[in-house]
XYZ file of C-alpha atoms in Angstrom:
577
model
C 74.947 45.770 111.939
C 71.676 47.285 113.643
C 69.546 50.188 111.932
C 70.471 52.872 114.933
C 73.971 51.329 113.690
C 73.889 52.049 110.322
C 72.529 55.429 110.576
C 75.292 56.496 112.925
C 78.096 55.526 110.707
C 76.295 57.480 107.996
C 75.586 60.539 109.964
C 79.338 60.378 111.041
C 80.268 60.101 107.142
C 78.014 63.382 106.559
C 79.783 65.263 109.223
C 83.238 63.975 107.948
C 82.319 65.323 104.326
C 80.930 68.363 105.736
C 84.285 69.080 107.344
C 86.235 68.321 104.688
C 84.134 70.682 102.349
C 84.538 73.465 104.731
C 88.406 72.672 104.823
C 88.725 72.981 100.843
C 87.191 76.888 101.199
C 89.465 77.573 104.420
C 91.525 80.739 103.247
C 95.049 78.772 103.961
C 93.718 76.451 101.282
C 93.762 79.130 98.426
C 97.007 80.522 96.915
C 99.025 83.125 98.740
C 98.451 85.811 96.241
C 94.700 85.569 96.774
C 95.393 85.168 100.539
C 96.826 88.164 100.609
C 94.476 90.036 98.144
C 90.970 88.036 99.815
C 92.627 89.789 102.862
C 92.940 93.413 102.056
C 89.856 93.334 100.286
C 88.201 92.028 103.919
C 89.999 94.955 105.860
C 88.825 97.373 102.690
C 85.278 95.922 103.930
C 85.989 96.914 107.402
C 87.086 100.600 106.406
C 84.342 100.707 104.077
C 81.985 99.872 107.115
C 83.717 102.619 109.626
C 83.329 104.683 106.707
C 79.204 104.416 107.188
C 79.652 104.715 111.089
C 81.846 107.891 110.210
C 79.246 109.728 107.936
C 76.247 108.812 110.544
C 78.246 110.132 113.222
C 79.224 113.602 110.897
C 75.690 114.257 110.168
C 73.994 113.873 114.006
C 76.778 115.911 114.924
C 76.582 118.605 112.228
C 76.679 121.765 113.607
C 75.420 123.407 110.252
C 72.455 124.038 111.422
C 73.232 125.267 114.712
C 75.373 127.660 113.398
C 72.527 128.746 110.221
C 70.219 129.413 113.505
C 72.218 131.620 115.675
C 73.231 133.337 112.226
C 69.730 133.956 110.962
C 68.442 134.967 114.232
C 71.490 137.936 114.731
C 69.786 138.960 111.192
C 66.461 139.148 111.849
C 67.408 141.326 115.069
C 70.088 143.603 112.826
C 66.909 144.181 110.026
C 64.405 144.440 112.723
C 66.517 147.160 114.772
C 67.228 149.194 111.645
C 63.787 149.131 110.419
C 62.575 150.075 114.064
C 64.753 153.091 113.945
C 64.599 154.159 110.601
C 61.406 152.871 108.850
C 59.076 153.772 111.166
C 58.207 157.461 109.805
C 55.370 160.231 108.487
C 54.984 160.748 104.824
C 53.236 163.654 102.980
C 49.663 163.529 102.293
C 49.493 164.901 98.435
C 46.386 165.896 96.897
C 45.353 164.242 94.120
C 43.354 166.728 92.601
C 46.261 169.121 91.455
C 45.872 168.209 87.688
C 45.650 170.444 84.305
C 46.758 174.039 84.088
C 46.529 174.538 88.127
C 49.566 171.698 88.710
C 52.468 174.255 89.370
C 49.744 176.344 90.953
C 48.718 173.534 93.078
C 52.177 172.590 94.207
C 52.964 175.451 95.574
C 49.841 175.854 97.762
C 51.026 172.160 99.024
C 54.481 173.029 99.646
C 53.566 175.741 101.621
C 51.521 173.338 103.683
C 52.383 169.721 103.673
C 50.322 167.534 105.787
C 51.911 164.439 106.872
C 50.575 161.141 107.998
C 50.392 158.978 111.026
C 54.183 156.685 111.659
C 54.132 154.078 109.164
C 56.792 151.622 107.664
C 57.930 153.517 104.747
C 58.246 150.889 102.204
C 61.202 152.252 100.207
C 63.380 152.699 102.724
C 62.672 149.303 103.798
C 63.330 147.524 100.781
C 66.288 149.517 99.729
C 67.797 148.266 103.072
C 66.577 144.022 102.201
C 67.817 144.508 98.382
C 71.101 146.556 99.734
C 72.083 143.395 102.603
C 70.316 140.788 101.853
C 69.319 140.052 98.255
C 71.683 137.211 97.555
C 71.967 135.670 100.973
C 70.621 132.250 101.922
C 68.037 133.589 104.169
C 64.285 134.086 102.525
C 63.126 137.262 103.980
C 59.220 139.042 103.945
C 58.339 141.720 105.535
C 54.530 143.033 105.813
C 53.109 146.392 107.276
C 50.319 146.302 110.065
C 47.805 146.694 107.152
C 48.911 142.701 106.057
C 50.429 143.903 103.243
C 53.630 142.401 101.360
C 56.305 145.469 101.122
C 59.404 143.039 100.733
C 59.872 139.796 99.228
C 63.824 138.112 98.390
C 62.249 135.665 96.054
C 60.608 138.735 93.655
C 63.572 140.821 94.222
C 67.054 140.132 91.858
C 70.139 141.916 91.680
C 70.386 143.672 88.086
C 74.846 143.330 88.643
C 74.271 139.610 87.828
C 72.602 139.948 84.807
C 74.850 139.577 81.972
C 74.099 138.869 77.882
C 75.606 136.140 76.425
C 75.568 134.594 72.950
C 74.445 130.666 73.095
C 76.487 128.378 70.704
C 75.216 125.408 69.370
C 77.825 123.352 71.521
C 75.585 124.376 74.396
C 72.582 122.598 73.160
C 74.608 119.407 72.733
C 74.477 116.492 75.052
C 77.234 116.478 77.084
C 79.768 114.111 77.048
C 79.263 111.145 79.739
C 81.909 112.011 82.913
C 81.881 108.587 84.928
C 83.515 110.817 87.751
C 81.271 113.277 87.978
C 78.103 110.978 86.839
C 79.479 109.152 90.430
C 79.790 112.129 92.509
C 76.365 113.610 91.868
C 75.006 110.079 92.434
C 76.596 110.212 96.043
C 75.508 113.576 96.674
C 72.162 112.827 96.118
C 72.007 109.675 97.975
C 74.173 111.218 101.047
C 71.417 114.053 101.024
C 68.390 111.474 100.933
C 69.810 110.396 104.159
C 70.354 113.436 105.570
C 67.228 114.703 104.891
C 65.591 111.202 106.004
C 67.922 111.694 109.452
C 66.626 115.540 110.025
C 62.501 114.203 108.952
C 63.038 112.051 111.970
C 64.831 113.982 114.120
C 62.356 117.003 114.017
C 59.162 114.708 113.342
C 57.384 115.769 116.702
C 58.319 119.500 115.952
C 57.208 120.056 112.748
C 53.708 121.332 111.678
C 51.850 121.590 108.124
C 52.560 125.227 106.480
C 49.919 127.751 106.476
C 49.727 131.051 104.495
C 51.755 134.215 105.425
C 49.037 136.263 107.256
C 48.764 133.546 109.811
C 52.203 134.421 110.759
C 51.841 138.001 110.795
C 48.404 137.715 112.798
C 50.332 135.776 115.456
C 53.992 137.729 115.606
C 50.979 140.932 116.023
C 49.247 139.171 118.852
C 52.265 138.126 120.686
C 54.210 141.138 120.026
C 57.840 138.964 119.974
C 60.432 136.809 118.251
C 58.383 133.389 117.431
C 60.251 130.442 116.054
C 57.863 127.684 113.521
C 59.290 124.391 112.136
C 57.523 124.236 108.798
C 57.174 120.893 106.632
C 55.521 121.465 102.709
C 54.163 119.122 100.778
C 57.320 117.297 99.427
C 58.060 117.125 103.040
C 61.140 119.485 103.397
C 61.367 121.108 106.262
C 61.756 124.789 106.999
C 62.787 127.373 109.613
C 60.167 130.184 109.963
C 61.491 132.883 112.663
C 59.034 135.685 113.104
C 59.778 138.869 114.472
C 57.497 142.989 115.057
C 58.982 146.214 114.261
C 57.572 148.039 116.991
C 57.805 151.577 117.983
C 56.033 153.145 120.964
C 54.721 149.479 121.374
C 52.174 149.415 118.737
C 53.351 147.313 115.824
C 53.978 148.610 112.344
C 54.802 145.441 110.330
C 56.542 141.984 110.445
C 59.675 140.237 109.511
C 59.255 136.507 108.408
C 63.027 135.233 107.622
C 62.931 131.674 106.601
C 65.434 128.943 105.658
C 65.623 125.582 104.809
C 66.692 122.980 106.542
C 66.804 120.066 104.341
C 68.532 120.054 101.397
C 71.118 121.869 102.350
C 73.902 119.445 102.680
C 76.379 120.271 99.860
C 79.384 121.096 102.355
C 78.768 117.799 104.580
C 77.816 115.853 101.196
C 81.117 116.894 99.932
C 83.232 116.204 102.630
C 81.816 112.970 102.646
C 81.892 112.647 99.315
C 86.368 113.836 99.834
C 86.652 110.961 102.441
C 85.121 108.569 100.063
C 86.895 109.632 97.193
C 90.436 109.017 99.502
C 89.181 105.915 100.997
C 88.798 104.359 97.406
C 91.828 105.762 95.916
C 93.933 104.279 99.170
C 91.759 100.941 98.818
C 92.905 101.086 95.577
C 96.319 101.674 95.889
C 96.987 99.211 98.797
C 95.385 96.532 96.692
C 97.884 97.273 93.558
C 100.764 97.324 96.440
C 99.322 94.227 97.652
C 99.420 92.513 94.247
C 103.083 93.442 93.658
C 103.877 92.665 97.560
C 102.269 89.420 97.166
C 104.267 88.836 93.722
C 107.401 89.553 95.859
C 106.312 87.228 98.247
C 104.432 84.364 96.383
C 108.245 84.657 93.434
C 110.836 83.813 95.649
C 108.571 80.923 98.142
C 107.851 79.396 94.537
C 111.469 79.259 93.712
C 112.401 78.338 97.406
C 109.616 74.987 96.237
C 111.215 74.216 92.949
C 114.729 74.235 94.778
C 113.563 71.296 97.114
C 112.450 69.281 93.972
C 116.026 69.960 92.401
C 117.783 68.577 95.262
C 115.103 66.013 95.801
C 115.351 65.063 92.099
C 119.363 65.004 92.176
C 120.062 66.996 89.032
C 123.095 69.801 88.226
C 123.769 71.562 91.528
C 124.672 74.657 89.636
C 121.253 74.780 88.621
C 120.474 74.922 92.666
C 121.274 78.875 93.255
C 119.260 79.235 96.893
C 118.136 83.411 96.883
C 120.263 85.476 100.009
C 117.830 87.794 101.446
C 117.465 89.354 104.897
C 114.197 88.486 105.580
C 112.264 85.657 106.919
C 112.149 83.991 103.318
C 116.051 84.746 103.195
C 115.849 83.106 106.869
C 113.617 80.069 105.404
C 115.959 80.010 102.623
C 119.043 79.666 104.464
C 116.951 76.819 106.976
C 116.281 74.597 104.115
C 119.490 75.015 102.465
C 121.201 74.229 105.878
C 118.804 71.120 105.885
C 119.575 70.045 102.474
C 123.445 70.439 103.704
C 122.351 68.246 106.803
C 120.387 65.588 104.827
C 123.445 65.668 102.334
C 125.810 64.643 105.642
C 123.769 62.211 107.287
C 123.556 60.397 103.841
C 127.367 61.232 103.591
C 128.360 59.327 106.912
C 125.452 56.914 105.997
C 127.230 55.725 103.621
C 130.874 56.251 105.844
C 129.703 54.619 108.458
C 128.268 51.505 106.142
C 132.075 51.250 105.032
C 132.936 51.362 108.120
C 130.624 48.929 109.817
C 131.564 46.450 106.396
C 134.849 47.248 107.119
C 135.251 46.661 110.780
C 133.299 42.970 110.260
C 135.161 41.644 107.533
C 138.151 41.570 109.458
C 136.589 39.320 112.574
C 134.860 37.133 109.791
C 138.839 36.550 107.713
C 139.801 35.968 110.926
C 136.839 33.255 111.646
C 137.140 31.930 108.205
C 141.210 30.950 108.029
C 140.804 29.405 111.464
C 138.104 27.626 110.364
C 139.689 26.437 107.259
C 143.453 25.464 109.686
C 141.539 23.422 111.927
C 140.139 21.128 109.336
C 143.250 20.275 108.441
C 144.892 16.945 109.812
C 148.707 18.498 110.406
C 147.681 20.438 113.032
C 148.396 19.816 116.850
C 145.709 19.743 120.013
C 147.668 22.567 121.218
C 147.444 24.697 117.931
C 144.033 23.995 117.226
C 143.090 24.650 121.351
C 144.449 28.085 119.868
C 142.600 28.594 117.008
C 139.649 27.747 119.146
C 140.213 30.647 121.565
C 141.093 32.859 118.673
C 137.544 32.392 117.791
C 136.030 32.710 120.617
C 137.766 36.221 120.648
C 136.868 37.046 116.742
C 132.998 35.996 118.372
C 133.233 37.986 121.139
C 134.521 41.075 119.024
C 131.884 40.578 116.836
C 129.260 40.805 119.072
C 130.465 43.599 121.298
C 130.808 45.796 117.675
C 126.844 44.549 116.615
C 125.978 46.253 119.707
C 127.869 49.414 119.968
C 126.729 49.805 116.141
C 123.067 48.901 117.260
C 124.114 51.508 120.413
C 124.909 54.134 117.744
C 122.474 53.912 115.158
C 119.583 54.363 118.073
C 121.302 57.160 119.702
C 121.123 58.845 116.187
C 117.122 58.771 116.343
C 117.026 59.377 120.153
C 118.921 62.575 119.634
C 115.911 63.640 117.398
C 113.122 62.895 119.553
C 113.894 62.869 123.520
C 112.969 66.396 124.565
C 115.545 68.916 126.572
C 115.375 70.215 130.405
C 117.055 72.439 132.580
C 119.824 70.490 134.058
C 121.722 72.380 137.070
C 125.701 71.428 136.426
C 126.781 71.408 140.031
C 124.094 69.009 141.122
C 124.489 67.109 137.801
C 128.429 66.838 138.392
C 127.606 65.560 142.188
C 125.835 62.578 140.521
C 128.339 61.097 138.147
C 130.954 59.239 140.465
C 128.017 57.544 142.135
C 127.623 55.581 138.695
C 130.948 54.305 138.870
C 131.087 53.543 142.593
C 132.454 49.817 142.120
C 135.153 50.560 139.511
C 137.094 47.891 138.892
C 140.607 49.815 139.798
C 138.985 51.878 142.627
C 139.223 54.967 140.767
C 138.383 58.236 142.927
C 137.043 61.285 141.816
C 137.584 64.931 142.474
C 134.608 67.541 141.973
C 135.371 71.444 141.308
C 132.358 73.122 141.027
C 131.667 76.553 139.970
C 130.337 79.200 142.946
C 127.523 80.261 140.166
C 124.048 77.769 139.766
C 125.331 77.307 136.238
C 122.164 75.971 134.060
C 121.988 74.819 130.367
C 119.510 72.929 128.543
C 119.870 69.517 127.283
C 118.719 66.449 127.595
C 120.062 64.697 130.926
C 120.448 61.042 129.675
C 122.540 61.669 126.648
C 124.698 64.336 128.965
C 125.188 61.435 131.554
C 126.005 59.181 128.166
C 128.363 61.516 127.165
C 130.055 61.671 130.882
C 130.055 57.217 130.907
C 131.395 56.897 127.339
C 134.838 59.521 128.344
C 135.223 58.172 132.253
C 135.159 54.485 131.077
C 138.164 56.064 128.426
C 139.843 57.636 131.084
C 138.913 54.284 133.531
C 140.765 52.183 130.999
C 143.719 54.435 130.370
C 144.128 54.658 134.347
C 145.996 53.089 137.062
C 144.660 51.409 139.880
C 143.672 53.982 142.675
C 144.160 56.913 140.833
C 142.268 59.733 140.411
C 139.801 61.321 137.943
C 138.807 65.109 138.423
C 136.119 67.179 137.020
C 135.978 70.924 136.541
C 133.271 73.283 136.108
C 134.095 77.095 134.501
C 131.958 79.430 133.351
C 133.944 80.844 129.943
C 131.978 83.985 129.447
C 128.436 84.936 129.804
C 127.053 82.939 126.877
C 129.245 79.604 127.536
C 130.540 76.585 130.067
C 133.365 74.270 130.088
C 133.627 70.740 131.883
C 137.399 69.359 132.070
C 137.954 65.926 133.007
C 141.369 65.192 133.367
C 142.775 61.873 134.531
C 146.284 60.325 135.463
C 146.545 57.422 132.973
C 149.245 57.393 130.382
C 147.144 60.284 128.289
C 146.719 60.107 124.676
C 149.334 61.305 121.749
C 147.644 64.791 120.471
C 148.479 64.047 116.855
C 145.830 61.826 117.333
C 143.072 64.517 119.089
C 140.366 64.148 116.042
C 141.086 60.146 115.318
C 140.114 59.238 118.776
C 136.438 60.195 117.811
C 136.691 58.813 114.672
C 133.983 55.846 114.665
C 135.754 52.257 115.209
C 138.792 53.835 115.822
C 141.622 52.519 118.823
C 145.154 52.192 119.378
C 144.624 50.150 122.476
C 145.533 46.376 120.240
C 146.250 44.860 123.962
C 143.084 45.477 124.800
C 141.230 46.083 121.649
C 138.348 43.287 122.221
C 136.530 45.099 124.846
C 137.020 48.527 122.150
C 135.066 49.012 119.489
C 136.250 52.802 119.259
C 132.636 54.342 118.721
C 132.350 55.967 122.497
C 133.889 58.569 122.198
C 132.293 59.097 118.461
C 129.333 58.748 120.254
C 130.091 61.607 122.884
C 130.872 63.972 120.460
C 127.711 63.169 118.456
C 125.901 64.046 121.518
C 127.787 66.973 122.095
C 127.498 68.960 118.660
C 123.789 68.278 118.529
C 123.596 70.222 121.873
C 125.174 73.007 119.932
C 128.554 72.354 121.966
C 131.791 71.137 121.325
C 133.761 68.248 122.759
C 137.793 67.750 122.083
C 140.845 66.606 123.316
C 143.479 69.100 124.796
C 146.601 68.997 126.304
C 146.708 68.767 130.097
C 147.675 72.517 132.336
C 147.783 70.199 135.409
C 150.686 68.116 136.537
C 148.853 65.939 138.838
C 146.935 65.328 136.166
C 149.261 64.315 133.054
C 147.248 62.104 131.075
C 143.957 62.673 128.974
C 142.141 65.682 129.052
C 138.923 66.150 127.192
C 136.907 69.938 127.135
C 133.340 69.608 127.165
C 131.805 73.267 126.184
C 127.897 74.211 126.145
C 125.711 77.516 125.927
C 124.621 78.528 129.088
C 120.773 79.359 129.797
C 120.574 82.550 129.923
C 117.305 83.493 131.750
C 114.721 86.575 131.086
């Protein structure tokens, strides 16, 4: 063997063993139970992965922050009309130097003159108005006169309703107890708003610009005398929404609103609803694989006990032991399949062993036959004539012999051709048009008469064994016949699901208390005749017959032109889609 050789068969050997390695992990090669659970786990993979696509797809369609927008802006124009219209006002000018003795004095003088100031935005009205509508809203809000300064701030403000004393246990300065549940959900919270926040960083990335201190806001909403929106990112990179708005009056500008909001971070209502789906999605994945586990116990039970069965009946032991389980299913269908085929293997092995009594029986009478004759002519006694007699006799035994080897050899290879030749449509009228062609040069110049049916009648079968069928019961009728007689065949349709083929003839018929002997293997009544018998024809023909799911027997005749034999041949139609 060469070297490129050599390294050919071994590269053919690695791919042969890589093959076979990859065959041992195949799926089908594991058992069913983990089948079944390797396969729910894949599809809890796939739901786990439309489960990602699902959340992506909620948060760059979240309309959260859409709707925060249009809400904070409708604010910022409620607060900025009411301050407009009602903040905008003179004040007294008091003079500080009523003090001492001269206060009441001093007072009066005032009250009888009170100077008031230019319009400015009254800070008390202003911040009764913030604390009264807005102090526990989501929305920061500042608002600073024309002078720059600070007159309202919802971070410095708090609402004094909320405040309530309690008395702190010592529980309360225990650890808590570990909560897997909850440990879980704030761990997917967290992580869900990492990514949103990540998601929004990107999405706003060109927009965004570093904060700056308040008066730079104020300066500009003063300059530009209108609403002016600012995406703001801090220093731990969260992003804000700064919307800027004057109070104006007369068009000269006496302060300015700056509402801001957050817009990362605030994911708890998407987060949760995520964190819901999630929450669902494992307790179904859950539950199917627990169903799947008991399904697959349902399943995996009665196939095992369907297995064991077979090695009872192939093992041969106490059929009571062999209780097959009657279901509806397919494994009560598979069930009822093998037990039919352990009913089928018991019958074949059944007429086996009939038939080998048969065939033993049927040869030992030729050979007792052979064997006295044998034993007469050696003796002197006997005449030329006698012995000329014995002679023929065993020429006859010989020739009986060897027409019954080969029907028996006939039968046994029909048995296996019945197994493996495959079916085809075969149309009956055209089929029925070929049969008397094969017995054109009959011996008694038999003549045949054809009925056929007006429909195309199909069925399915296998055409040689249908034509076997047809020789094995005309060569019957043939030999029951007289010369130039006449054989007729007769196609019905019985109903929509089945045929029947009649073939009558006009021989001497046969007795009907013999109907099921005639096709009884090696049996005939014919003993003038009974060397060119061997009685397994019409055995044969019936063989044929039940394995096309039909039946084939011997009736009386309805036609008086017809008095002798008359077998019924009947077959499922095709029925076509």
């Amino acid at each position: 063997m060469t070297q490129h050789s050599t390294r050919f068969v071994q590269d053919m050997d690695q791919v042969i063993r890589g093959v076979n390695k990859k065959n041992k992990l195949a799926l089908y090669n594991l058992p069913l139970s983990i089948q079944i659970l390797t396969i729910n786990i894949f599809i809890s993979l796939i739901g786990f992965i439309f489960l990602i696509f699902f959340n992506i797809y909620l948060i760059q369609n979240d309309q959260t922050f859409l709707k925060k927008h249009i809400n904070a802006n409708q604010n910022l124009k409620t607060i900025q009309a009411f301050l407009e219209k009602n903040s905008i006002i003179r004040v007294p000018l008091f003079d500080d130097n009523c003090k001492g003795e001269n206060v009441e004095t001093c007072k009066k003088e005032i009250n009888s003159k009170i100077d008031l100031s230019e319009p400015v935005l009254e800070p008390k009205i202003t911040q009764e108005f913030i604390m009264n509508n807005y102090l526990n809203s989501d929305l920061n809000i500042k608002i600073y006169n024309d002078d720059w300064i600070r007159l309202v701030d919802t971070h410095d403000l708090y609402d004094m309703s909320f405040v309530e004393e309690t008395e702190l246990k010592e529980d309360d300065f225990k650890e808590n107890n570990f909560n897997l549940l909850e440990y879980f959900s704030q761990k997917y919270l967290s992580f869900f708003s990492n990514y949103h926040n990540y998601l929004i960083n990107k999405k706003f990335h060109d927009l965004t610009s570093p904060k700056k201190a308040d008066i730079f806001y104020v300066s500009e909403s003063i300059k530009d005398k209108d609403i002016i929106e600012y995406k703001i990112k801090d220093k731990e990179s969260n992003i804000f929404q700064y919307i800027t708005a004057p109070i104006i009056n007369n068009n000269k500008v006496y302060g300015v609103i700056i509402l801001d909001y957050p817009i990362t971070n605030q994911t708890s209502d998407l987060g949760i609803i995520s964190l819901n789906i999630l929450s669902f999605f494992i307790l179904f994945v859950l539950i199917m694989i627990f169903l799947s586990l008991i399904f697959s116990q349902s399943l995996v039970s009665p196939i095992k006990k369907l297995s064991r069965l077979t090695i009872l009946e192939r093992e041969r032991v106490n059929e009571k032991k062999i209780v097959y389980p009657n279901r509806s299913d397919e494994i009560g269908v598979l069930s009822k399949e093998i037990q039919n085929m352990s009913i089928g293997l018991k019958t074949q092995i059944e007429q086996l062993e009939k038939f080998s009594a048969d065939v033993s029986h049927e040869l030992k009478n030729p050979l007792t036959s052979l064997q006295s004759a044998i034993e007469l002519i050696d003796k002197d006694s006997m005449s030329k004539g006698n012995k000329k007699i014995l002679i023929q006799n065993i020429h006859n035994d010989l020739k009986r012999m060897n027409q019954l080897i080969n029907d028996i050899s006939k039968f046994t290879r029909l048995k296996a051709e019945i197994e493996l030749e495959k079916n085809q449509y075969i149309n009956l009228n055209s089929f029925i048009d070929e049969i008397p062609k094969i017995f054109t040069n009959n011996n008694k110049e038999i003549k045949f008469v054809l009925k056929k049916n007006s429909e195309n009648l199909e069925i399915v079968a296998n055409k040689n064994k249908l034509f076997q069928v047809f020789i094995n019961l005309i060569e019957n009728s043939i030999s029951l016949s007289p010369k130039q007689s006449k054989i007729l065949i007769e196609l019905n349709k019985l109903d929509q699901k089945m045929i029947c083929i009649k073939v009558y003839d006009q021989g001497k018929g046969i007795d009907l208390k013999d109907s099921d002997k005639v096709f009884e293997r090696f049996y005939s009544d014919r003993q003038d005749n009974i060397k060119n018998h061997t009685g397994l024809g019409l055995s044969i023909a019936r063989e044929i017959i039940t394995h096309m799911n039909g039946k084939l027997y011997l009736d009386k005749s309805n036609k008086s032109e017809y008095p002798g034999a008359c077998f019924f041949i009947i077959l499922p139609v095709r029925h076509t889609a």
